[in-house]
XYZ file of C-alpha atoms in Angstrom:
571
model
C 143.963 65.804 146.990
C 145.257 66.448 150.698
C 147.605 69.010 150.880
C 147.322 70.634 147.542
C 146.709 74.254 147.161
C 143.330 75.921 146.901
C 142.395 78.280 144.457
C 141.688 81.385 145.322
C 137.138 82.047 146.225
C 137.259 78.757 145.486
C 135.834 75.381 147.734
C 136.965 71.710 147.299
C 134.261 70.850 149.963
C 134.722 67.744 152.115
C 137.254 65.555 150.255
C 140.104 65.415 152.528
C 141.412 62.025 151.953
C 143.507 59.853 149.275
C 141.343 60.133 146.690
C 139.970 56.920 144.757
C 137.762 56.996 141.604
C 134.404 57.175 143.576
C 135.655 60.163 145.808
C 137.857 61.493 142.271
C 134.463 61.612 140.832
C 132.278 63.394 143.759
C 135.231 65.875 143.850
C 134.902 66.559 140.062
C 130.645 67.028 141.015
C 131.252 69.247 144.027
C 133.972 71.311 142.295
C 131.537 72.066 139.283
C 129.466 73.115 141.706
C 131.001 75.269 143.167
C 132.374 76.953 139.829
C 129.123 77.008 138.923
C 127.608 78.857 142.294
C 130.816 81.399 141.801
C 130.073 82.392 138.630
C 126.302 82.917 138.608
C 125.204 83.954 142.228
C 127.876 86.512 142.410
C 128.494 89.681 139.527
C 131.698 89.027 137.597
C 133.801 92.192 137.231
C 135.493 91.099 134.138
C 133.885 91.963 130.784
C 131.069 90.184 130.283
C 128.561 92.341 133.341
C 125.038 93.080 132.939
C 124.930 95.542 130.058
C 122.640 98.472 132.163
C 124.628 101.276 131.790
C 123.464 102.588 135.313
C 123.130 101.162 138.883
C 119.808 98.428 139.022
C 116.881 100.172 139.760
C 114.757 99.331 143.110
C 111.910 97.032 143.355
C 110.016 100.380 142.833
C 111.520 103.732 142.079
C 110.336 106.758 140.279
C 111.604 108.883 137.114
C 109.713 112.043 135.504
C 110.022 110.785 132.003
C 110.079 106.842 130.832
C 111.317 106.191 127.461
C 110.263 102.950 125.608
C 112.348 101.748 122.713
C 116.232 102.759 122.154
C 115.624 104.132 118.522
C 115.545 107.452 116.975
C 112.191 108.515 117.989
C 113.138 108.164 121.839
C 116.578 109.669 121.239
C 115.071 112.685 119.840
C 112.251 113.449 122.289
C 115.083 112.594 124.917
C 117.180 114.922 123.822
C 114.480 117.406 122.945
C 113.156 116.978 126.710
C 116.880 117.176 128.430
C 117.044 120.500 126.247
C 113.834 122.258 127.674
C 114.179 120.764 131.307
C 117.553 119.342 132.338
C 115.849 118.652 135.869
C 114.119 116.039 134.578
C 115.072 112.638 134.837
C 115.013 110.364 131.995
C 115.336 106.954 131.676
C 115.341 104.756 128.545
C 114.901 101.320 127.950
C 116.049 99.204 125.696
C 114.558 95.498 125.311
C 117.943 94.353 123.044
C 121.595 94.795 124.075
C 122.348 97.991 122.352
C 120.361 100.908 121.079
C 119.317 101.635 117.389
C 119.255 97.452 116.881
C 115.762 97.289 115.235
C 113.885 99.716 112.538
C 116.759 102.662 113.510
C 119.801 100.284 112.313
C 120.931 101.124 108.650
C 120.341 97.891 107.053
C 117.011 98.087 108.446
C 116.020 101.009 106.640
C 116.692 102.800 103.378
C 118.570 105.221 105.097
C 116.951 107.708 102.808
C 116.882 111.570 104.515
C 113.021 111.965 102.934
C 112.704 115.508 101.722
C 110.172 114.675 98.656
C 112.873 115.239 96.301
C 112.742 111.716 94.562
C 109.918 109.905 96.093
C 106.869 109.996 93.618
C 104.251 108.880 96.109
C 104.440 112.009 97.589
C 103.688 113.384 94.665
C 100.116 112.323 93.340
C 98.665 112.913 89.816
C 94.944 113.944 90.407
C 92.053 113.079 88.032
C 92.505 116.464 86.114
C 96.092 116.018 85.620
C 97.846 118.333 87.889
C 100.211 117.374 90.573
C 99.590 117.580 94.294
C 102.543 118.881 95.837
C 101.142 119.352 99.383
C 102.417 116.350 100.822
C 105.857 116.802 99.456
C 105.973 120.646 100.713
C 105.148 119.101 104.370
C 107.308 116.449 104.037
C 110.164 118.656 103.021
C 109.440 120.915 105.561
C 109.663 118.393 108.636
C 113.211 117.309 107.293
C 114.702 120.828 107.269
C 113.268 120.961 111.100
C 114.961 117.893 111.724
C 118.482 119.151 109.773
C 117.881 122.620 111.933
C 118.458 120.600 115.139
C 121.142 118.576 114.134
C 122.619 121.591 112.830
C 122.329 123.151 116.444
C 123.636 120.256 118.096
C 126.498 120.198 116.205
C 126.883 123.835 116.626
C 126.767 122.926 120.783
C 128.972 119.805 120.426
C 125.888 118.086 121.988
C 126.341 115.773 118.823
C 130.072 114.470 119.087
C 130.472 114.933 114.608
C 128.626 114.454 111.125
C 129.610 111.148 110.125
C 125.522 110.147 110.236
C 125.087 112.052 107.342
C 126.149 112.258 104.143
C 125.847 114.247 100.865
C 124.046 111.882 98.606
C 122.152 113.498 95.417
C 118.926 112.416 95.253
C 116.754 111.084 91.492
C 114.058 109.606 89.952
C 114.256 107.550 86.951
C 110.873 106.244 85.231
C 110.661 104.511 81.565
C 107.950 104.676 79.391
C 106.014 107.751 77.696
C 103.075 108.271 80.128
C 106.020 107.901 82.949
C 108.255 110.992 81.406
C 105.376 112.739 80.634
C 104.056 112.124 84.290
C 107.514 113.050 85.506
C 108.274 116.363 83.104
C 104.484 117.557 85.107
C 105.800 116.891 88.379
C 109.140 118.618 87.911
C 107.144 122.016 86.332
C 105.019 122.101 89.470
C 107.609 121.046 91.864
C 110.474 123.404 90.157
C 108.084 126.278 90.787
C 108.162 125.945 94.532
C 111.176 127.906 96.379
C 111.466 124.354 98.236
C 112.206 122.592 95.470
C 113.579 125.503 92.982
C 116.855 122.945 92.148
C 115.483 120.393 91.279
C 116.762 119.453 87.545
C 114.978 117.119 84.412
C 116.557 115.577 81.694
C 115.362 112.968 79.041
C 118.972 112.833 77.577
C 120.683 109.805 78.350
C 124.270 111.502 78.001
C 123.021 113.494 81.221
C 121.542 110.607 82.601
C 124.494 108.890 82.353
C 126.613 111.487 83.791
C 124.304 111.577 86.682
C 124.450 107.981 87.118
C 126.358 105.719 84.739
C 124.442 102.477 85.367
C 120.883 103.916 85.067
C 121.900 104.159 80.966
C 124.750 101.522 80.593
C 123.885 98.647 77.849
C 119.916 100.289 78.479
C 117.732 99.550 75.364
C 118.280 102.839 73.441
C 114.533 102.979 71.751
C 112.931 103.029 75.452
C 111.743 106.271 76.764
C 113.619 107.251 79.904
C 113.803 110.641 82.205
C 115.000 111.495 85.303
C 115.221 114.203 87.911
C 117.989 114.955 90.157
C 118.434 117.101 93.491
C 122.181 117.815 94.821
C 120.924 118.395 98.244
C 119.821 115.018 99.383
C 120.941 112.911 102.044
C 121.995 109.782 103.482
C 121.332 108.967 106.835
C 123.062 106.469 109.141
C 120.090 107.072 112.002
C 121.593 103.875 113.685
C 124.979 106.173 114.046
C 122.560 109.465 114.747
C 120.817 107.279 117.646
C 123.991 106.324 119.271
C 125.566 109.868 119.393
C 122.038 111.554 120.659
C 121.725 108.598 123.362
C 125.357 108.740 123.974
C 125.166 112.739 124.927
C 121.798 112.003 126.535
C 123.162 109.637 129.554
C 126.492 111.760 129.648
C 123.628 114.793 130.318
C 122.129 112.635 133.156
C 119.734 110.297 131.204
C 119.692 106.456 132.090
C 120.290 103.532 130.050
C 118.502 100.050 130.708
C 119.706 97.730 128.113
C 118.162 94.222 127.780
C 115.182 95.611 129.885
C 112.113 94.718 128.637
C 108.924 96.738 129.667
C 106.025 94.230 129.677
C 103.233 95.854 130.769
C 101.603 99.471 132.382
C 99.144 100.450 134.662
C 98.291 103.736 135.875
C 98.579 104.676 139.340
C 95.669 106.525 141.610
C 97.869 109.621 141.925
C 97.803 109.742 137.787
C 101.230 108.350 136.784
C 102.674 105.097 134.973
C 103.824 101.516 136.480
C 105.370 99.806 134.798
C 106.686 96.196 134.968
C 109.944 95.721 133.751
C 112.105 92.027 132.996
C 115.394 92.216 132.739
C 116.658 90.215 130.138
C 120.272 89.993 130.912
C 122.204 86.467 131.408
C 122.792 87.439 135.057
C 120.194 89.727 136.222
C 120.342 90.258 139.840
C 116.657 91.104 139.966
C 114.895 89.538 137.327
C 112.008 91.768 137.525
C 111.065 95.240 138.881
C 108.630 98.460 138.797
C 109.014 101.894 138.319
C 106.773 104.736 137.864
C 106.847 107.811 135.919
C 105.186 111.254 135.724
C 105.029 110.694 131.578
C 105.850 107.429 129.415
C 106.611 107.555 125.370
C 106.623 104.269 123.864
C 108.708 104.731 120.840
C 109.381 100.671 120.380
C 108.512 100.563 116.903
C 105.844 97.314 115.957
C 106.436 96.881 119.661
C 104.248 100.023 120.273
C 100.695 99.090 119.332
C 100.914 96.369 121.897
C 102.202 98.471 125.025
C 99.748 100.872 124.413
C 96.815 98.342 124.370
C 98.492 97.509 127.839
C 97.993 100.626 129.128
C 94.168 100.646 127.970
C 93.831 104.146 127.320
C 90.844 104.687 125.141
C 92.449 106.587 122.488
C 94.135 103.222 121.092
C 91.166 101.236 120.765
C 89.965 100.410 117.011
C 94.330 100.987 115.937
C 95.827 97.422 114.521
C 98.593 97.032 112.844
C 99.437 94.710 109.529
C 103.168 93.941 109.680
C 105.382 93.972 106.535
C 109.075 92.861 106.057
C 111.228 92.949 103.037
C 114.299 92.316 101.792
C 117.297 94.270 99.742
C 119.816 93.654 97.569
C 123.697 95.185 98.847
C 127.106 95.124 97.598
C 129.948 95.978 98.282
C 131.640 95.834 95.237
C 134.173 98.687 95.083
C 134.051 98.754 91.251
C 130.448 98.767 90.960
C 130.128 101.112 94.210
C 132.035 103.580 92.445
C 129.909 103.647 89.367
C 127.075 105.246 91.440
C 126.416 107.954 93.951
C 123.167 108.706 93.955
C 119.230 107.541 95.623
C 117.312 107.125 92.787
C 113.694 106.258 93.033
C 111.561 104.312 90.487
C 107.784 104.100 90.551
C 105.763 101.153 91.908
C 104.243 99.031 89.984
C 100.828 98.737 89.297
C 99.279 97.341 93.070
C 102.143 97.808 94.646
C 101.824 100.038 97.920
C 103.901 102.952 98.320
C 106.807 101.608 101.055
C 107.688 98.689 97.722
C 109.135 101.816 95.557
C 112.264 100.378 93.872
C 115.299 102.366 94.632
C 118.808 101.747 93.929
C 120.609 104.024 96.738
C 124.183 104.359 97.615
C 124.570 103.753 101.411
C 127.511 104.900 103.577
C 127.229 102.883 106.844
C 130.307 103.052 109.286
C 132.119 105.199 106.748
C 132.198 102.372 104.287
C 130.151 102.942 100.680
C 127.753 100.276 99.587
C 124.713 100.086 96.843
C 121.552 98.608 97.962
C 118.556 97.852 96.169
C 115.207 97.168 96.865
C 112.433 96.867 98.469
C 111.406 93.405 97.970
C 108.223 92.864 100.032
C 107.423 90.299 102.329
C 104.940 89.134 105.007
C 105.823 88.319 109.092
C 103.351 88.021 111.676
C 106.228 89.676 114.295
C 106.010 93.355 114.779
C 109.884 93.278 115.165
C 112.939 92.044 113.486
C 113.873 90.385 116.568
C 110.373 89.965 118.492
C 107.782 86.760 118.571
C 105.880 85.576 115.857
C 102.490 85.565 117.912
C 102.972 89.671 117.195
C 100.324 89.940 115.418
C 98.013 87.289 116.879
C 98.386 88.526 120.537
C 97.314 92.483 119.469
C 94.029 91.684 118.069
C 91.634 92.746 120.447
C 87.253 92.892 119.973
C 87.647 96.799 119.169
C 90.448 96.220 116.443
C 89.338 93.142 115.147
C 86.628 94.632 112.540
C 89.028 97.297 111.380
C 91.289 94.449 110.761
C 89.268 92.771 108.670
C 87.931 95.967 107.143
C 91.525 97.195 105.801
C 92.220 93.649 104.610
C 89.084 93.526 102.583
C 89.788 97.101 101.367
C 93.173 95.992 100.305
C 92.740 93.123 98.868
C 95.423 94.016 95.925
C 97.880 94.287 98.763
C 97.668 90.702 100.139
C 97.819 89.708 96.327
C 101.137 91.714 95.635
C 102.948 90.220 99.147
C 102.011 86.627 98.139
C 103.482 87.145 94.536
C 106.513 88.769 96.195
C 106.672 86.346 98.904
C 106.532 83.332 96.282
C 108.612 85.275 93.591
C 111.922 82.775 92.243
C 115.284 84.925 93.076
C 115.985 85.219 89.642
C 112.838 87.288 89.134
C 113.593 89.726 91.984
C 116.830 90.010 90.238
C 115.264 91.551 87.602
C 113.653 93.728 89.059
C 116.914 95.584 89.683
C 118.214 94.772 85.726
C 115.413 97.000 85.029
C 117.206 99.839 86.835
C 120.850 98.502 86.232
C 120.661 96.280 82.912
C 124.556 95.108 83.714
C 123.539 93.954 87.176
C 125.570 90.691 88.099
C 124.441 88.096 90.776
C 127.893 87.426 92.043
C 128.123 91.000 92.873
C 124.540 90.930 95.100
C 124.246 89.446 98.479
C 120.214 89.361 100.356
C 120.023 90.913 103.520
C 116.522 90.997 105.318
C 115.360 94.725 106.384
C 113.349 95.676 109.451
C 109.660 94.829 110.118
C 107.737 97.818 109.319
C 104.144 98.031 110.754
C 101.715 99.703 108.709
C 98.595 101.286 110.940
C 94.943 100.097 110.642
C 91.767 102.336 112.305
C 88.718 103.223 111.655
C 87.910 106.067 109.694
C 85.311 108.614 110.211
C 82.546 106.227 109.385
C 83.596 103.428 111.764
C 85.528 101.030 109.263
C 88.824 99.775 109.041
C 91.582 101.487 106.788
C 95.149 100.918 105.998
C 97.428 104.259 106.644
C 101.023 104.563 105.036
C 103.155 106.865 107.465
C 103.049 107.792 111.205
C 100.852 108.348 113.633
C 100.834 110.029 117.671
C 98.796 108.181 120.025
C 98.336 109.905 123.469
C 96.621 109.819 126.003
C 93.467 112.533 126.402
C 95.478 113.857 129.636
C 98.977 113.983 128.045
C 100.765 111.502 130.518
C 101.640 108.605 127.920
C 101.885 108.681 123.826
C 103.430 106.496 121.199
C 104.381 106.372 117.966
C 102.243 104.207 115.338
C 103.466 103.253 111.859
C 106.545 103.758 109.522
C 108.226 105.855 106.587
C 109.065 108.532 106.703
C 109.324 108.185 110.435
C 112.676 108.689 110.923
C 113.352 111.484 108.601
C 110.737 113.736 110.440
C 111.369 112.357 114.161
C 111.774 116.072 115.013
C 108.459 117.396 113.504
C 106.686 114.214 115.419
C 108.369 114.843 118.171
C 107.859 118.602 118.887
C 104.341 117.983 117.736
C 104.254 115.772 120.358
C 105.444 118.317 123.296
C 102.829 120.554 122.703
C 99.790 117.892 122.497
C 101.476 115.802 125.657
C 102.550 119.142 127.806
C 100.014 121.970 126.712
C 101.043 123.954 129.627
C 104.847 124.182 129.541
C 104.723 124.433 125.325
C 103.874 127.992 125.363
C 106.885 128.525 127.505
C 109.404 126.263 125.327
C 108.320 127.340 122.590
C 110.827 130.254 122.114
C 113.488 127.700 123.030
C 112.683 125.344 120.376
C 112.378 128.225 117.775
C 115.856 129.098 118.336
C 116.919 125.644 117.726
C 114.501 125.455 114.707
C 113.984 128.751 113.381
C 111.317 127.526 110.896
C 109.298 126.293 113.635
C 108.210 129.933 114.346
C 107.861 131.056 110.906
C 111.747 132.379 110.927
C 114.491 132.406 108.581
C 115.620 128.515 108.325
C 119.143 127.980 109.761
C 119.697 126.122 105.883
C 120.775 123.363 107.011
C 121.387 121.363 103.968
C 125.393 120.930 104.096
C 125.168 119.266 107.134
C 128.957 117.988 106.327
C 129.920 121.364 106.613
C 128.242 122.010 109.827
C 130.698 120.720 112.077
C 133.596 122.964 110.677
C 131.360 126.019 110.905
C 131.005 125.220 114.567
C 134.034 125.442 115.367
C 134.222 128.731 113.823
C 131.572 129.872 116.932
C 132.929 132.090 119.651
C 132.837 131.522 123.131
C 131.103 134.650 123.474
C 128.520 133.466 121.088
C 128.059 129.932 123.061
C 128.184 131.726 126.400
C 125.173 133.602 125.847
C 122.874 130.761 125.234
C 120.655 129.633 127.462
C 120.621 126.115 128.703
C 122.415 125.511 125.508
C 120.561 126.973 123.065
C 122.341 128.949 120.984
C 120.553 133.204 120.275
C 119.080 133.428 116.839
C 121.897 135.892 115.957
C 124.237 133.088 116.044
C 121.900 131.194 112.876
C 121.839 134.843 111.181
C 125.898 135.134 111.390
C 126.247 131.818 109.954
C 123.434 130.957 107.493
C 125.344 130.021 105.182
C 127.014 127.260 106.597
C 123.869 124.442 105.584
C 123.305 121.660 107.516
């Protein structure tokens, strides 16, 4: 080895002789060595660099506002937050390399924008008869809040374009007599509603079949069928939604912590958060740190229920949570794609709870048009996709562990139905779909596994232990921490959960935003709606906007005369 060249940062250490097979082979050990000391004691500056999108934090630093999770839930409050006080500093953190990885992803989700236009379990038939349309008005109404800000972010260029969203016509399709007559009841007390006011019904299968070819194709022609059909639904990409808000969030002044895992808080003397963070990168520097903050929002989906037990604040005591996963059927069939553009919802089956609704939805995810059907339940003891399977073992606690029990005893037709889907043979969850899509083909289908979803348990007002479909706020009595329990149609109404979260977590400031957020979200204060329903179109009418008209904002916000000029233009 004597007298050959070094590389570069790089040691041969004390072999400085003719080399023979012993000293050949120490060489070899001390050169690996030192490779191996180069490359892992010191940061790399080629591509592969510890994936926080900001400088390390200290051993112990502060921030006003701490953001749990890198999903849609934290995205909006972020952004909401950065809107009504860009002093603040935000930080977000993200336990998996990228944001929008678990229950915000679109294969994760239905991707459904839920406005109560096809989904029958809003829609309840009462022992009389009638139809309770009060869930489906609120419902509705949270989605047009969230399409108003999306609409005014577009309108700002806070959100770079529209590709999240697409115009996807929204339908339910039931067989049987006591299902069309169920459904013709709905649509006469829906249809009278200004909120729902387009919403058509059909029993003719021509229609039908104009609607959506492969409801009717090769379809028994003696079997009772009807459908409904709304031309202003939605698809949603919220993984794509995520990344823009996030994206404009940390170009606003917002930090990014990806592959930081928060494991624990604590609350300080002085009132705020620690907490104790792990940085899960290959070649973390510091492997684990603190930080405090002034307010904390754990948005980490299943990961939620056991931060907050963390914390110990008394308002989560008694709250479990029963996780669920499923799977759905995709393709990407261009000949089969283009047969179908349309969400159309089914009705459960008898037992069934209301997140198993068969739907056979077309999907647009990265511009690209699929079909995916589904749900097919399943059972996981990990709160998320890509968490540990002691989930659900490690958050039982002595005050949850009787309204545990309680639910499951109360639901005792819900265990049945997950073991029957759990055990079902593929070729009977195949059917399922032939009973939407009688010239469904296997070689056409792939199985892709969805996101966990993790339904809330607590007690009711007489102490015992229910099961709750939908969302939930946990905070804390004096504002400084909150989280977000439970699933559909989370994502749909982040912006409804979100601002109803502002005003429980920050009573004080509210009254003063207030007037901000109403501009954003006219029908927040009882105003003419923006319309935001043509969200596609939203982007060109932006551009129509003067710089007068964006000038006069404040902070951002564009004056309500700017939603009056261009009401038209739907989001």
């Amino acid at each position: 080895m004597a007298g050959q060249e070094r590389p570069e940062g790089l040691t041969w250490g004390i072999v400085q002789k003719p080399c023979d097979a012993r000293h050949c082979r120490s060489a070899a050990c001390v050169t690996l060595l030192s490779l191996f000391v180069t490359l892992f004691t010191k940061p790399y500056d080629g591509v592969v660099t510890s994936p926080a999108q900001t400088p390390r934090a200290a051993s112990n630093d502060a921030v006003d506002v701490v953001l749990i999770g890198g999903g849609i839930m934290s995205a909006t409050l972020g952004t909401l937050i950065q809107q009504l006080e860009p002093t603040w500093s935000v930080r977000i953190y993200e336990r998996l390399d990228d944001v929008a990885l678990e229950s915000s992803n679109p294969w994760n989700n239905a991707g459904t924008g839920h406005a109560a236009l096809c989904e029958l379990n809003y829609t309840p038939e009462l022992p009389d008869g009638t139809i309770d349309i009060s869930k489906a008005v609120t419902i509705n109404e949270q989605f047009e809040a969230s399409r108003e800000l999306w609409h005014h972010l577009l309108a700002t260029g806070r959100l770079a374009d529209s590709s999240f969203i697409n115009r996807t016509p929204h339908m339910t399709f039931v067989r049987g007599e006591d299902n069309v007559d169920y459904l013709r009841r709905r649509h006469a007390t829906l249809s009278a509603h200004p909120l729902f006011r387009d919403l058509e019904f059909t029993t003719n299968r021509s229609v039908i079949a104009q609607w959506a070819p492969l409801l009717t194709e090769d379809r028994d022609p003696s079997e009772p069928v009807a459908a409904t059909r709304s031309t202003a639904g939605t698809d949603v990409d919220f993984g794509n939604l995520t990344r823009q808000l996030v994206d404009a969030m940390v170009a606003n002044g917002a930090e990014l912590r990806l592959q930081h895992e928060v494991r624990s808080l604590k609350r300080t003397k002085d009132g705020r958060w620690r907490l104790r963070v792990k940085d899960r990168s290959w070649n973390a520097e510091r492997r684990r740190s603190t930080v405090t903050a002034r307010f904390v929002f754990v948005g980490a989906g299943g990961g939620a229920l056991p931060l907050l037990q963390s914390a110990g604040i008394p308002e989560i005591k008694g709250f479990g949570g029963f996780p669920i996963s499923g799977e759905f059927l995709r393709t990407s069939n261009p000949e089969v794609v283009a047969q179908h553009n349309a969400k159309v919802y089914g009705k459960a089956e008898v037992g069934a709870p209301p997140m198993s609704v068969p739907h056979l939805d077309t999907r647009v995810v990265d511009g690209k048009p699929y079909l995916m059907f589904g749900p097919y339940a399943g059972f996981s003891p990990k709160y998320l996709k890509k968490g540990k399977y002691l989930g659900l073992i490690t958050s039982l606690r002595l005050d949850n562990v009787g309204s545990m029990v309680g639910a499951g005893l109360k639901n005792l037709d819900l265990t049945q139905y997950l073991v029957g889907e759990v055990v079902a043979a593929p070729e009977t969850k195949f059917h399922a779909l032939q009973k939407f899509m009688p010239t469904a083909h296997p070689k056409d289908w792939e199985t892709i596994t969805a996101g966990q979803r993790v339904q809330v348990i607590k007690k009711d007002a007489d102490g015992k232990g229910v099961l709750q479909f939908g969302t939930e706020v946990v905070a804390a009595a004096d504002g400084s921490i909150a989280g977000l329990l439970g699933a559909s149609p989370g994502a749909s109404t982040a912006v409804s959960a979100m601002v109803d979260l502002l005003e429980r977590c920050f009573p004080e400031q509210f009254a003063s935003w207030h007037g901000r957020l109403a501009t954003m979200m006219p029908s927040l204060d009882g105003g003419v709606p923006a319309d935001a329903r043509e969200i596609e179109t939203t982007h060109d009418a932006a551009t129509e906007l003067s710089a007068a008209e964006v000038a006069v904002g404040t902070d951002g916000v564009l004056p309500p005369s700017v939603y009056d000029a261009h009401a038209d233009s739907r989001v």
